[in-house]
Amino acid sequence: MAQVVVKLSDTEIQSLLNQKQFETEQLPQGMRAKLKTNGVTISVYHSNKVMFQGKQAESVAETLLPSDAYQPTMASASSKTTASTTTAYDQYHCIGSDEAGSGDYFGPLTVCAAYVDAHQAQILKELGVQDSKNLSDTKIAELAEQIITFIPYSLMILTNDKYNERQEMGWSQVKMKAVQHNAVITKVLKKIDSSELDYIVIDQFSQPAVYKKYALTELPAEKNTRFETKGESKSIAIAAASIIARYAFVKQMEKIGKEVQDTVPKGASHKVDLFAARIIERWGLHQLDHISKKHFANRDKANQLVHKKYH
């Protein structure tokens, strides 16, 4: 399936919308309008990027867009190179998986797997998908709300209550991540034609043997599974999964913020200790445990800060 993506001005967007009867209600967050015409799906995003998807994507774009605005990046699969020590994953059809929240005291653990074929890899790059660590929360939201409209994915959110329950059962964080990664990858496989899949690429957080030991279920397509350190920079599929996982984490943090009527800090720094101490003072230790990972050292540090203040 051919895909074209272009960035338009506000005037050009309005001109496009005036030409056809676009849908503008009950759309995914981040999408401004949508239309299917001549077998081509046109998605207009709030970022002013427009995507054309379908066999006739290029001709429809050429028809509807002014000539000076039509300078598309056409996504086409490059010739697949022989896999080597450094695999050019973006030339292949891949499922990538990554997580967010594992190093944050507050908030859940979110894990996502996403399928990106070789045709879509260039489109994602054109949209600006990259290592989520280099993106602001605002940009993460903008990108996630665009890519979830056309990329098959699966997301799991392990709430703090569930996380703490598993940790008290003796589960390490590595085991929690392995179980969730394996689960979301399995779910994505059910959404695609697995015969077209070349690789499953996991952002490495443990040795493969440890991952396999902890995953509880067999690794799907194990022979095609690869573990990559700094995977976001090596596979656009991992980068896409990372953005969705991070987006979900940020949304959950915003939800927690509404519960405690404050902006919850990320990470596990001294600033987090101070915030946790205020939560204990205002809401109690039970509420702190409800929104955090109990086994982090921040809990003891926050308790010590409260104790020093009143003794």
PDB file of C-alpha atoms in Angstrom:
ATOM      1  CA  MET A   1       0.000   0.000   0.000  1.00  0.00           C
ATOM      2  CA  ALA A   2       1.447   3.329  -1.081  1.00  0.00           C
ATOM      3  CA  GLN A   3       1.584   6.197   1.387  1.00  0.00           C
ATOM      4  CA  VAL A   4       2.298   9.893   0.979  1.00  0.00           C
ATOM      5  CA  VAL A   5       2.730  12.454   3.731  1.00  0.00           C
ATOM      6  CA  VAL A   6       2.921  16.240   3.304  1.00  0.00           C
ATOM      7  CA  LYS A   7       3.079  19.243   5.636  1.00  0.00           C
ATOM      8  CA  LEU A   8       0.656  22.035   4.687  1.00  0.00           C
ATOM      9  CA  SER A   9      -0.009  25.575   5.810  1.00  0.00           C
ATOM     10  CA  ASP A  10      -3.276  26.513   7.541  1.00  0.00           C
ATOM     11  CA  THR A  11      -4.563  27.992   4.273  1.00  0.00           C
ATOM     12  CA  GLU A  12      -3.682  24.848   2.314  1.00  0.00           C
ATOM     13  CA  ILE A  13      -5.364  22.659   4.935  1.00  0.00           C
ATOM     14  CA  GLN A  14      -8.560  24.684   4.682  1.00  0.00           C
ATOM     15  CA  SER A  15      -8.440  24.544   0.894  1.00  0.00           C
ATOM     16  CA  LEU A  16      -8.157  20.754   1.053  1.00  0.00           C
ATOM     17  CA  LEU A  17     -11.061  20.449   3.505  1.00  0.00           C
ATOM     18  CA  ASN A  18     -13.238  22.637   1.293  1.00  0.00           C
ATOM     19  CA  GLN A  19     -12.852  20.289  -1.678  1.00  0.00           C
ATOM     20  CA  LYS A  20     -14.448  17.213  -0.126  1.00  0.00           C
ATOM     21  CA  GLN A  21     -16.875  16.249   2.631  1.00  0.00           C
ATOM     22  CA  PHE A  22     -14.369  15.221   5.308  1.00  0.00           C
ATOM     23  CA  GLU A  23     -15.387  13.522   8.542  1.00  0.00           C
ATOM     24  CA  THR A  24     -14.614  15.809  11.478  1.00  0.00           C
ATOM     25  CA  GLU A  25     -16.411  14.180  14.422  1.00  0.00           C
ATOM     26  CA  GLN A  26     -15.623  11.154  16.601  1.00  0.00           C
ATOM     27  CA  LEU A  27     -12.063  10.951  15.296  1.00  0.00           C
ATOM     28  CA  PRO A  28      -8.958   9.710  17.137  1.00  0.00           C
ATOM     29  CA  GLN A  29      -7.309  12.326  19.313  1.00  0.00           C
ATOM     30  CA  GLY A  30      -4.804  14.268  17.246  1.00  0.00           C
ATOM     31  CA  MET A  31      -6.726  13.865  13.987  1.00  0.00           C
ATOM     32  CA  ARG A  32      -8.563  16.863  12.576  1.00  0.00           C
ATOM     33  CA  ALA A  33     -10.358  15.289   9.614  1.00  0.00           C
ATOM     34  CA  LYS A  34     -10.579  12.058   7.636  1.00  0.00           C
ATOM     35  CA  LEU A  35     -11.877  10.997   4.228  1.00  0.00           C
ATOM     36  CA  LYS A  36     -11.842   7.907   2.034  1.00  0.00           C
ATOM     37  CA  THR A  37     -11.986   8.602  -1.687  1.00  0.00           C
ATOM     38  CA  ASN A  38     -11.072   6.458  -4.702  1.00  0.00           C
ATOM     39  CA  GLY A  39      -9.728   3.768  -2.392  1.00  0.00           C
ATOM     40  CA  VAL A  40      -7.396   6.258  -0.679  1.00  0.00           C
ATOM     41  CA  THR A  41      -7.694   7.218   2.996  1.00  0.00           C
ATOM     42  CA  ILE A  42      -6.776  10.837   3.723  1.00  0.00           C
ATOM     43  CA  SER A  43      -5.918  11.678   7.340  1.00  0.00           C
ATOM     44  CA  VAL A  44      -5.512  15.326   8.350  1.00  0.00           C
ATOM     45  CA  TYR A  45      -3.738  15.881  11.668  1.00  0.00           C
ATOM     46  CA  HIS A  46      -3.691  18.877  13.985  1.00  0.00           C
ATOM     47  CA  SER A  47       0.040  19.126  13.299  1.00  0.00           C
ATOM     48  CA  ASN A  48      -0.942  20.162   9.717  1.00  0.00           C
ATOM     49  CA  LYS A  49       0.492  16.963   8.325  1.00  0.00           C
ATOM     50  CA  VAL A  50      -1.683  15.079   5.859  1.00  0.00           C
ATOM     51  CA  MET A  51      -1.339  11.399   5.029  1.00  0.00           C
ATOM     52  CA  PHE A  52      -2.648   9.681   1.910  1.00  0.00           C
ATOM     53  CA  GLN A  53      -2.853   5.863   2.103  1.00  0.00           C
ATOM     54  CA  GLY A  54      -3.827   3.528  -0.737  1.00  0.00           C
ATOM     55  CA  LYS A  55      -2.736   2.305  -4.155  1.00  0.00           C
ATOM     56  CA  GLN A  56      -3.622   5.641  -5.759  1.00  0.00           C
ATOM     57  CA  ALA A  57      -2.189   7.769  -2.925  1.00  0.00           C
ATOM     58  CA  GLU A  58       0.158   9.735  -5.169  1.00  0.00           C
ATOM     59  CA  SER A  59      -2.410  10.539  -7.870  1.00  0.00           C
ATOM     60  CA  VAL A  60      -5.089  11.552  -5.339  1.00  0.00           C
ATOM     61  CA  ALA A  61      -2.590  13.800  -3.540  1.00  0.00           C
ATOM     62  CA  GLU A  62      -1.593  15.358  -6.837  1.00  0.00           C
ATOM     63  CA  THR A  63      -5.257  15.992  -7.693  1.00  0.00           C
ATOM     64  CA  LEU A  64      -6.286  17.548  -4.379  1.00  0.00           C
ATOM     65  CA  LEU A  65      -3.172  19.519  -3.467  1.00  0.00           C
ATOM     66  CA  PRO A  66      -1.800  22.673  -5.120  1.00  0.00           C
ATOM     67  CA  SER A  67       1.327  21.974  -7.153  1.00  0.00           C
ATOM     68  CA  ASP A  68       3.553  24.156  -4.986  1.00  0.00           C
ATOM     69  CA  ALA A  69       2.426  22.281  -1.858  1.00  0.00           C
ATOM     70  CA  TYR A  70       2.781  18.814  -3.328  1.00  0.00           C
ATOM     71  CA  GLN A  71       6.308  17.741  -2.489  1.00  0.00           C
ATOM     72  CA  PRO A  72       5.616  14.368  -0.913  1.00  0.00           C
ATOM     73  CA  THR A  73       7.878  11.781   0.573  1.00  0.00           C
ATOM     74  CA  MET A  74       6.769   8.547  -1.043  1.00  0.00           C
ATOM     75  CA  ALA A  75       7.259   5.540   1.208  1.00  0.00           C
ATOM     76  CA  SER A  76       8.712   2.702  -0.773  1.00  0.00           C
ATOM     77  CA  ALA A  77      10.420  -0.424   0.449  1.00  0.00           C
ATOM     78  CA  SER A  78      14.125  -0.350  -0.251  1.00  0.00           C
ATOM     79  CA  SER A  79      15.793  -3.507  -1.446  1.00  0.00           C
ATOM     80  CA  LYS A  80      16.332  -5.676   1.578  1.00  0.00           C
ATOM     81  CA  THR A  81      19.943  -6.075   2.451  1.00  0.00           C
ATOM     82  CA  THR A  82      21.423  -9.209   3.899  1.00  0.00           C
ATOM     83  CA  ALA A  83      21.098  -9.169   7.685  1.00  0.00           C
ATOM     84  CA  SER A  84      24.450  -8.658   9.335  1.00  0.00           C
ATOM     85  CA  THR A  85      25.778  -7.707  12.753  1.00  0.00           C
ATOM     86  CA  THR A  86      24.068  -4.349  12.291  1.00  0.00           C
ATOM     87  CA  THR A  87      20.705  -5.020  10.666  1.00  0.00           C
ATOM     88  CA  ALA A  88      18.997  -2.226   8.734  1.00  0.00           C
ATOM     89  CA  TYR A  89      15.679  -3.001  10.418  1.00  0.00           C
ATOM     90  CA  ASP A  90      13.832  -0.162   8.711  1.00  0.00           C
ATOM     91  CA  GLN A  91      14.212  -1.976   5.398  1.00  0.00           C
ATOM     92  CA  TYR A  92      12.243  -4.886   6.852  1.00  0.00           C
ATOM     93  CA  HIS A  93       8.773  -5.545   8.265  1.00  0.00           C
ATOM     94  CA  CYS A  94       9.257  -5.444  12.045  1.00  0.00           C
ATOM     95  CA  ILE A  95       7.476  -5.554  15.364  1.00  0.00           C
ATOM     96  CA  GLY A  96       9.293  -3.340  17.855  1.00  0.00           C
ATOM     97  CA  SER A  97       8.656  -3.239  21.608  1.00  0.00           C
ATOM     98  CA  ASP A  98       9.676  -0.877  24.376  1.00  0.00           C
ATOM     99  CA  GLU A  99       8.505   0.346  27.758  1.00  0.00           C
ATOM    100  CA  ALA A 100       8.192   3.549  29.786  1.00  0.00           C
ATOM    101  CA  GLY A 101       8.035   4.297  33.491  1.00  0.00           C
ATOM    102  CA  SER A 102      10.470   1.649  34.706  1.00  0.00           C
ATOM    103  CA  GLY A 103      12.844   4.222  36.193  1.00  0.00           C
ATOM    104  CA  ASP A 104      10.138   6.504  37.587  1.00  0.00           C
ATOM    105  CA  TYR A 105       9.084   6.244  41.215  1.00  0.00           C
ATOM    106  CA  PHE A 106       5.627   7.579  40.469  1.00  0.00           C
ATOM    107  CA  GLY A 107       3.365   6.164  37.812  1.00  0.00           C
ATOM    108  CA  PRO A 108       2.823   2.815  36.138  1.00  0.00           C
ATOM    109  CA  LEU A 109       4.925   0.610  33.912  1.00  0.00           C
ATOM    110  CA  THR A 110       3.685   0.871  30.329  1.00  0.00           C
ATOM    111  CA  VAL A 111       4.800  -1.540  27.591  1.00  0.00           C
ATOM    112  CA  CYS A 112       3.982  -1.327  23.902  1.00  0.00           C
ATOM    113  CA  ALA A 113       4.668  -3.345  20.764  1.00  0.00           C
ATOM    114  CA  ALA A 114       4.093  -1.842  17.310  1.00  0.00           C
ATOM    115  CA  TYR A 115       4.276  -3.265  13.796  1.00  0.00           C
ATOM    116  CA  VAL A 116       5.941  -1.133  11.137  1.00  0.00           C
ATOM    117  CA  ASP A 117       6.414  -2.461   7.631  1.00  0.00           C
ATOM    118  CA  ALA A 118       9.139  -1.234   5.304  1.00  0.00           C
ATOM    119  CA  HIS A 119       6.680   1.036   3.511  1.00  0.00           C
ATOM    120  CA  GLN A 120       5.613   2.775   6.706  1.00  0.00           C
ATOM    121  CA  ALA A 121       9.121   3.304   8.084  1.00  0.00           C
ATOM    122  CA  GLN A 122       9.769   6.310   5.845  1.00  0.00           C
ATOM    123  CA  ILE A 123       6.361   7.787   6.664  1.00  0.00           C
ATOM    124  CA  LEU A 124       7.106   7.610  10.394  1.00  0.00           C
ATOM    125  CA  LYS A 125      10.440   9.321   9.846  1.00  0.00           C
ATOM    126  CA  GLU A 126       8.707  12.039   7.859  1.00  0.00           C
ATOM    127  CA  LEU A 127       6.235  12.528  10.716  1.00  0.00           C
ATOM    128  CA  GLY A 128       9.182  13.011  13.071  1.00  0.00           C
ATOM    129  CA  VAL A 129       9.241   9.699  14.928  1.00  0.00           C
ATOM    130  CA  GLN A 130      12.566   9.306  16.718  1.00  0.00           C
ATOM    131  CA  ASP A 131      14.049   8.402  20.100  1.00  0.00           C
ATOM    132  CA  SER A 132      11.340   9.429  22.598  1.00  0.00           C
ATOM    133  CA  LYS A 133      13.988  10.470  25.132  1.00  0.00           C
ATOM    134  CA  ASN A 134      14.770  13.424  22.869  1.00  0.00           C
ATOM    135  CA  LEU A 135      11.130  14.528  22.590  1.00  0.00           C
ATOM    136  CA  SER A 136       9.018  16.742  24.839  1.00  0.00           C
ATOM    137  CA  ASP A 137       5.771  15.407  26.303  1.00  0.00           C
ATOM    138  CA  THR A 138       3.868  17.696  23.925  1.00  0.00           C
ATOM    139  CA  LYS A 139       5.664  16.258  20.902  1.00  0.00           C
ATOM    140  CA  ILE A 140       5.198  12.716  22.230  1.00  0.00           C
ATOM    141  CA  ALA A 141       1.434  13.312  22.411  1.00  0.00           C
ATOM    142  CA  GLU A 142       1.315  14.826  18.930  1.00  0.00           C
ATOM    143  CA  LEU A 143       3.195  11.899  17.381  1.00  0.00           C
ATOM    144  CA  ALA A 144       1.401   9.169  19.326  1.00  0.00           C
ATOM    145  CA  GLU A 145      -2.017  10.524  18.402  1.00  0.00           C
ATOM    146  CA  GLN A 146      -1.001  10.367  14.745  1.00  0.00           C
ATOM    147  CA  ILE A 147       0.715   6.987  14.549  1.00  0.00           C
ATOM    148  CA  ILE A 148      -1.916   5.033  16.512  1.00  0.00           C
ATOM    149  CA  THR A 149      -4.359   5.772  13.697  1.00  0.00           C
ATOM    150  CA  PHE A 150      -2.545   3.549  11.193  1.00  0.00           C
ATOM    151  CA  ILE A 151       0.076   1.408  12.977  1.00  0.00           C
ATOM    152  CA  PRO A 152      -1.016  -1.955  14.472  1.00  0.00           C
ATOM    153  CA  TYR A 153      -0.001  -1.924  18.136  1.00  0.00           C
ATOM    154  CA  SER A 154      -0.755  -3.345  21.563  1.00  0.00           C
ATOM    155  CA  LEU A 155      -0.339  -1.525  24.862  1.00  0.00           C
ATOM    156  CA  MET A 156      -0.319  -2.790  28.441  1.00  0.00           C
ATOM    157  CA  ILE A 157      -0.410  -0.595  31.528  1.00  0.00           C
ATOM    158  CA  LEU A 158       0.688  -2.147  34.821  1.00  0.00           C
ATOM    159  CA  THR A 159      -0.828   0.127  37.462  1.00  0.00           C
ATOM    160  CA  ASN A 160       1.087   0.864  40.638  1.00  0.00           C
ATOM    161  CA  ASP A 161      -1.235  -1.350  42.694  1.00  0.00           C
ATOM    162  CA  LYS A 162      -0.654  -4.302  40.335  1.00  0.00           C
ATOM    163  CA  TYR A 163       3.064  -3.525  40.099  1.00  0.00           C
ATOM    164  CA  ASN A 164       3.431  -3.509  43.894  1.00  0.00           C
ATOM    165  CA  GLU A 165       1.378  -6.684  44.199  1.00  0.00           C
ATOM    166  CA  ARG A 166       3.693  -8.528  41.800  1.00  0.00           C
ATOM    167  CA  GLN A 167       6.796  -7.113  43.449  1.00  0.00           C
ATOM    168  CA  GLU A 168       5.600  -8.382  46.833  1.00  0.00           C
ATOM    169  CA  MET A 169       5.092 -11.819  45.214  1.00  0.00           C
ATOM    170  CA  GLY A 170       8.799 -11.815  44.423  1.00  0.00           C
ATOM    171  CA  TRP A 171       8.671 -10.616  40.836  1.00  0.00           C
ATOM    172  CA  SER A 172      11.609  -8.479  39.798  1.00  0.00           C
ATOM    173  CA  GLN A 173      11.005  -5.547  37.482  1.00  0.00           C
ATOM    174  CA  VAL A 174      12.838  -7.487  34.758  1.00  0.00           C
ATOM    175  CA  LYS A 175      10.297 -10.297  35.063  1.00  0.00           C
ATOM    176  CA  MET A 176       7.386  -7.844  34.914  1.00  0.00           C
ATOM    177  CA  LYS A 177       8.791  -6.298  31.754  1.00  0.00           C
ATOM    178  CA  ALA A 178       9.531  -9.653  30.108  1.00  0.00           C
ATOM    179  CA  VAL A 179       5.979 -10.876  30.733  1.00  0.00           C
ATOM    180  CA  GLN A 180       4.439  -7.672  29.394  1.00  0.00           C
ATOM    181  CA  HIS A 181       6.718  -7.447  26.357  1.00  0.00           C
ATOM    182  CA  ASN A 182       5.920 -11.027  25.395  1.00  0.00           C
ATOM    183  CA  ALA A 183       2.192 -10.386  25.865  1.00  0.00           C
ATOM    184  CA  VAL A 184       1.991  -7.247  23.696  1.00  0.00           C
ATOM    185  CA  ILE A 185       4.150  -8.805  20.970  1.00  0.00           C
ATOM    186  CA  THR A 186       1.833 -11.830  20.895  1.00  0.00           C
ATOM    187  CA  LYS A 187      -1.214  -9.560  20.602  1.00  0.00           C
ATOM    188  CA  VAL A 188       0.290  -7.587  17.713  1.00  0.00           C
ATOM    189  CA  LEU A 189       1.102 -10.816  15.878  1.00  0.00           C
ATOM    190  CA  LYS A 190      -2.616 -11.614  15.915  1.00  0.00           C
ATOM    191  CA  LYS A 191      -3.370  -8.297  14.208  1.00  0.00           C
ATOM    192  CA  ILE A 192      -1.066  -8.771  11.215  1.00  0.00           C
ATOM    193  CA  ASP A 193      -0.172 -11.276   8.524  1.00  0.00           C
ATOM    194  CA  SER A 194       2.666 -12.988  10.375  1.00  0.00           C
ATOM    195  CA  SER A 195       3.985 -14.501   7.140  1.00  0.00           C
ATOM    196  CA  GLU A 196       5.168 -11.016   6.144  1.00  0.00           C
ATOM    197  CA  LEU A 197       7.032 -10.394   9.416  1.00  0.00           C
ATOM    198  CA  ASP A 198      10.823 -10.302   9.168  1.00  0.00           C
ATOM    199  CA  TYR A 199      11.915  -9.407  12.710  1.00  0.00           C
ATOM    200  CA  ILE A 200      10.703  -8.855  16.233  1.00  0.00           C
ATOM    201  CA  VAL A 201      13.037  -6.287  17.775  1.00  0.00           C
ATOM    202  CA  ILE A 202      13.013  -5.732  21.542  1.00  0.00           C
ATOM    203  CA  ASP A 203      14.721  -2.805  23.219  1.00  0.00           C
ATOM    204  CA  GLN A 204      17.074  -4.835  25.403  1.00  0.00           C
ATOM    205  CA  PHE A 205      16.666  -4.545  29.169  1.00  0.00           C
ATOM    206  CA  SER A 206      18.122  -7.964  30.054  1.00  0.00           C
ATOM    207  CA  GLN A 207      20.127 -10.766  28.512  1.00  0.00           C
ATOM    208  CA  PRO A 208      18.023 -12.811  26.049  1.00  0.00           C
ATOM    209  CA  ALA A 209      18.329 -15.941  28.202  1.00  0.00           C
ATOM    210  CA  VAL A 210      16.983 -14.051  31.228  1.00  0.00           C
ATOM    211  CA  TYR A 211      14.123 -12.608  29.176  1.00  0.00           C
ATOM    212  CA  LYS A 212      13.196 -16.072  27.930  1.00  0.00           C
ATOM    213  CA  LYS A 213      13.314 -17.474  31.474  1.00  0.00           C
ATOM    214  CA  TYR A 214      10.995 -14.791  32.850  1.00  0.00           C
ATOM    215  CA  ALA A 215       8.541 -14.417  29.949  1.00  0.00           C
ATOM    216  CA  LEU A 216       6.276 -17.231  31.305  1.00  0.00           C
ATOM    217  CA  THR A 217       5.106 -18.103  27.790  1.00  0.00           C
ATOM    218  CA  GLU A 218       7.123 -19.129  24.750  1.00  0.00           C
ATOM    219  CA  LEU A 219       8.594 -16.378  22.619  1.00  0.00           C
ATOM    220  CA  PRO A 220       6.547 -16.038  19.439  1.00  0.00           C
ATOM    221  CA  ALA A 221       8.734 -16.283  16.309  1.00  0.00           C
ATOM    222  CA  GLU A 222      11.803 -16.785  18.508  1.00  0.00           C
ATOM    223  CA  LYS A 223      14.116 -17.386  15.546  1.00  0.00           C
ATOM    224  CA  ASN A 224      13.226 -13.939  14.222  1.00  0.00           C
ATOM    225  CA  THR A 225      13.559 -12.161  17.572  1.00  0.00           C
ATOM    226  CA  ARG A 226      16.434  -9.761  18.168  1.00  0.00           C
ATOM    227  CA  PHE A 227      17.441  -7.798  21.281  1.00  0.00           C
ATOM    228  CA  GLU A 228      19.030  -4.404  20.687  1.00  0.00           C
ATOM    229  CA  THR A 229      20.560  -1.967  23.165  1.00  0.00           C
ATOM    230  CA  LYS A 230      19.585   1.630  22.380  1.00  0.00           C
ATOM    231  CA  GLY A 231      16.985   0.067  20.131  1.00  0.00           C
ATOM    232  CA  GLU A 232      15.095   3.300  19.428  1.00  0.00           C
ATOM    233  CA  SER A 233      18.003   4.532  17.333  1.00  0.00           C
ATOM    234  CA  LYS A 234      18.229   1.239  15.414  1.00  0.00           C
ATOM    235  CA  SER A 235      14.592   0.464  14.640  1.00  0.00           C
ATOM    236  CA  ILE A 236      11.745   2.843  13.818  1.00  0.00           C
ATOM    237  CA  ALA A 237       9.354   0.139  15.065  1.00  0.00           C
ATOM    238  CA  ILE A 238      10.920   0.342  18.533  1.00  0.00           C
ATOM    239  CA  ALA A 239      10.837   4.150  18.346  1.00  0.00           C
ATOM    240  CA  ALA A 240       7.116   4.054  17.506  1.00  0.00           C
ATOM    241  CA  ALA A 241       6.409   1.618  20.352  1.00  0.00           C
ATOM    242  CA  SER A 242       8.419   3.791  22.716  1.00  0.00           C
ATOM    243  CA  ILE A 243       6.410   6.886  21.804  1.00  0.00           C
ATOM    244  CA  ILE A 244       3.093   5.115  22.390  1.00  0.00           C
ATOM    245  CA  ALA A 245       4.324   3.676  25.701  1.00  0.00           C
ATOM    246  CA  ARG A 246       5.606   7.081  26.801  1.00  0.00           C
ATOM    247  CA  TYR A 247       2.359   8.756  25.758  1.00  0.00           C
ATOM    248  CA  ALA A 248       0.386   6.293  27.872  1.00  0.00           C
ATOM    249  CA  PHE A 249       2.732   6.869  30.818  1.00  0.00           C
ATOM    250  CA  VAL A 250       2.369  10.655  30.582  1.00  0.00           C
ATOM    251  CA  LYS A 251      -1.436  10.357  30.449  1.00  0.00           C
ATOM    252  CA  GLN A 252      -1.399   8.178  33.558  1.00  0.00           C
ATOM    253  CA  MET A 253       0.843  10.692  35.341  1.00  0.00           C
ATOM    254  CA  GLU A 254      -1.644  13.430  34.485  1.00  0.00           C
ATOM    255  CA  LYS A 255      -4.404  11.271  35.949  1.00  0.00           C
ATOM    256  CA  ILE A 256      -2.407  10.810  39.152  1.00  0.00           C
ATOM    257  CA  GLY A 257      -1.814  14.550  39.254  1.00  0.00           C
ATOM    258  CA  LYS A 258      -5.564  15.143  39.301  1.00  0.00           C
ATOM    259  CA  GLU A 259      -5.917  12.686  42.183  1.00  0.00           C
ATOM    260  CA  VAL A 260      -3.388  14.523  44.344  1.00  0.00           C
ATOM    261  CA  GLN A 261      -4.174  17.970  42.914  1.00  0.00           C
ATOM    262  CA  ASP A 262      -0.578  18.652  41.910  1.00  0.00           C
ATOM    263  CA  THR A 263       1.912  18.079  39.093  1.00  0.00           C
ATOM    264  CA  VAL A 264       3.702  14.798  39.747  1.00  0.00           C
ATOM    265  CA  PRO A 265       7.450  14.849  39.011  1.00  0.00           C
ATOM    266  CA  LYS A 266       9.041  12.162  36.868  1.00  0.00           C
ATOM    267  CA  GLY A 267      12.187  10.206  37.651  1.00  0.00           C
ATOM    268  CA  ALA A 268      13.549   9.288  41.067  1.00  0.00           C
ATOM    269  CA  SER A 269      15.555  12.354  42.150  1.00  0.00           C
ATOM    270  CA  HIS A 270      15.634  14.284  45.432  1.00  0.00           C
ATOM    271  CA  LYS A 271      12.874  16.467  44.001  1.00  0.00           C
ATOM    272  CA  VAL A 272      10.754  13.318  43.880  1.00  0.00           C
ATOM    273  CA  ASP A 273      11.634  12.550  47.524  1.00  0.00           C
ATOM    274  CA  LEU A 274      10.384  15.983  48.575  1.00  0.00           C
ATOM    275  CA  PHE A 275       7.181  15.593  46.608  1.00  0.00           C
ATOM    276  CA  ALA A 276       6.599  12.130  48.099  1.00  0.00           C
ATOM    277  CA  ALA A 277       7.069  13.574  51.590  1.00  0.00           C
ATOM    278  CA  ARG A 278       4.354  16.151  50.854  1.00  0.00           C
ATOM    279  CA  ILE A 279       2.046  13.373  49.702  1.00  0.00           C
ATOM    280  CA  ILE A 280       2.588  11.527  53.001  1.00  0.00           C
ATOM    281  CA  GLU A 281       1.860  14.685  54.973  1.00  0.00           C
ATOM    282  CA  ARG A 282      -1.270  15.533  53.042  1.00  0.00           C
ATOM    283  CA  TRP A 283      -2.700  12.198  51.955  1.00  0.00           C
ATOM    284  CA  GLY A 284      -0.936   9.539  53.994  1.00  0.00           C
ATOM    285  CA  LEU A 285       1.447   6.676  53.220  1.00  0.00           C
ATOM    286  CA  HIS A 286      -1.337   4.538  51.761  1.00  0.00           C
ATOM    287  CA  GLN A 287      -2.013   7.085  49.040  1.00  0.00           C
ATOM    288  CA  LEU A 288       1.708   7.383  48.294  1.00  0.00           C
ATOM    289  CA  ASP A 289       1.954   3.619  47.795  1.00  0.00           C
ATOM    290  CA  HIS A 290      -1.136   3.691  45.573  1.00  0.00           C
ATOM    291  CA  ILE A 291       0.581   5.988  43.050  1.00  0.00           C
ATOM    292  CA  SER A 292       4.196   4.798  43.289  1.00  0.00           C
ATOM    293  CA  LYS A 293       6.524   1.806  43.154  1.00  0.00           C
ATOM    294  CA  LYS A 294       6.897   0.832  46.809  1.00  0.00           C
ATOM    295  CA  HIS A 295      10.294  -0.857  46.553  1.00  0.00           C
ATOM    296  CA  PHE A 296      12.052   2.288  45.275  1.00  0.00           C
ATOM    297  CA  ALA A 297      14.372   3.959  47.811  1.00  0.00           C
ATOM    298  CA  ASN A 298      12.362   7.180  47.427  1.00  0.00           C
ATOM    299  CA  ARG A 299       9.745   5.787  49.809  1.00  0.00           C
ATOM    300  CA  ASP A 300      12.174   5.462  52.719  1.00  0.00           C
ATOM    301  CA  LYS A 301      13.765   8.822  51.939  1.00  0.00           C
ATOM    302  CA  ALA A 302      10.356  10.523  51.949  1.00  0.00           C
ATOM    303  CA  ASN A 303       9.487   8.890  55.277  1.00  0.00           C
ATOM    304  CA  GLN A 304      12.779  10.130  56.730  1.00  0.00           C
ATOM    305  CA  LEU A 305      12.069  13.655  55.547  1.00  0.00           C
ATOM    306  CA  VAL A 306       8.673  13.627  57.256  1.00  0.00           C
ATOM    307  CA  HIS A 307      10.163  12.130  60.435  1.00  0.00           C
ATOM    308  CA  LYS A 308      12.888  14.817  60.609  1.00  0.00           C
ATOM    309  CA  LYS A 309      10.326  17.553  60.171  1.00  0.00           C
ATOM    310  CA  TYR A 310       8.227  16.487  63.126  1.00  0.00           C
ATOM    311  CA  HIS A 311      10.854  15.094  65.500  1.00  0.00           C
TER     312      HIS A 311
END
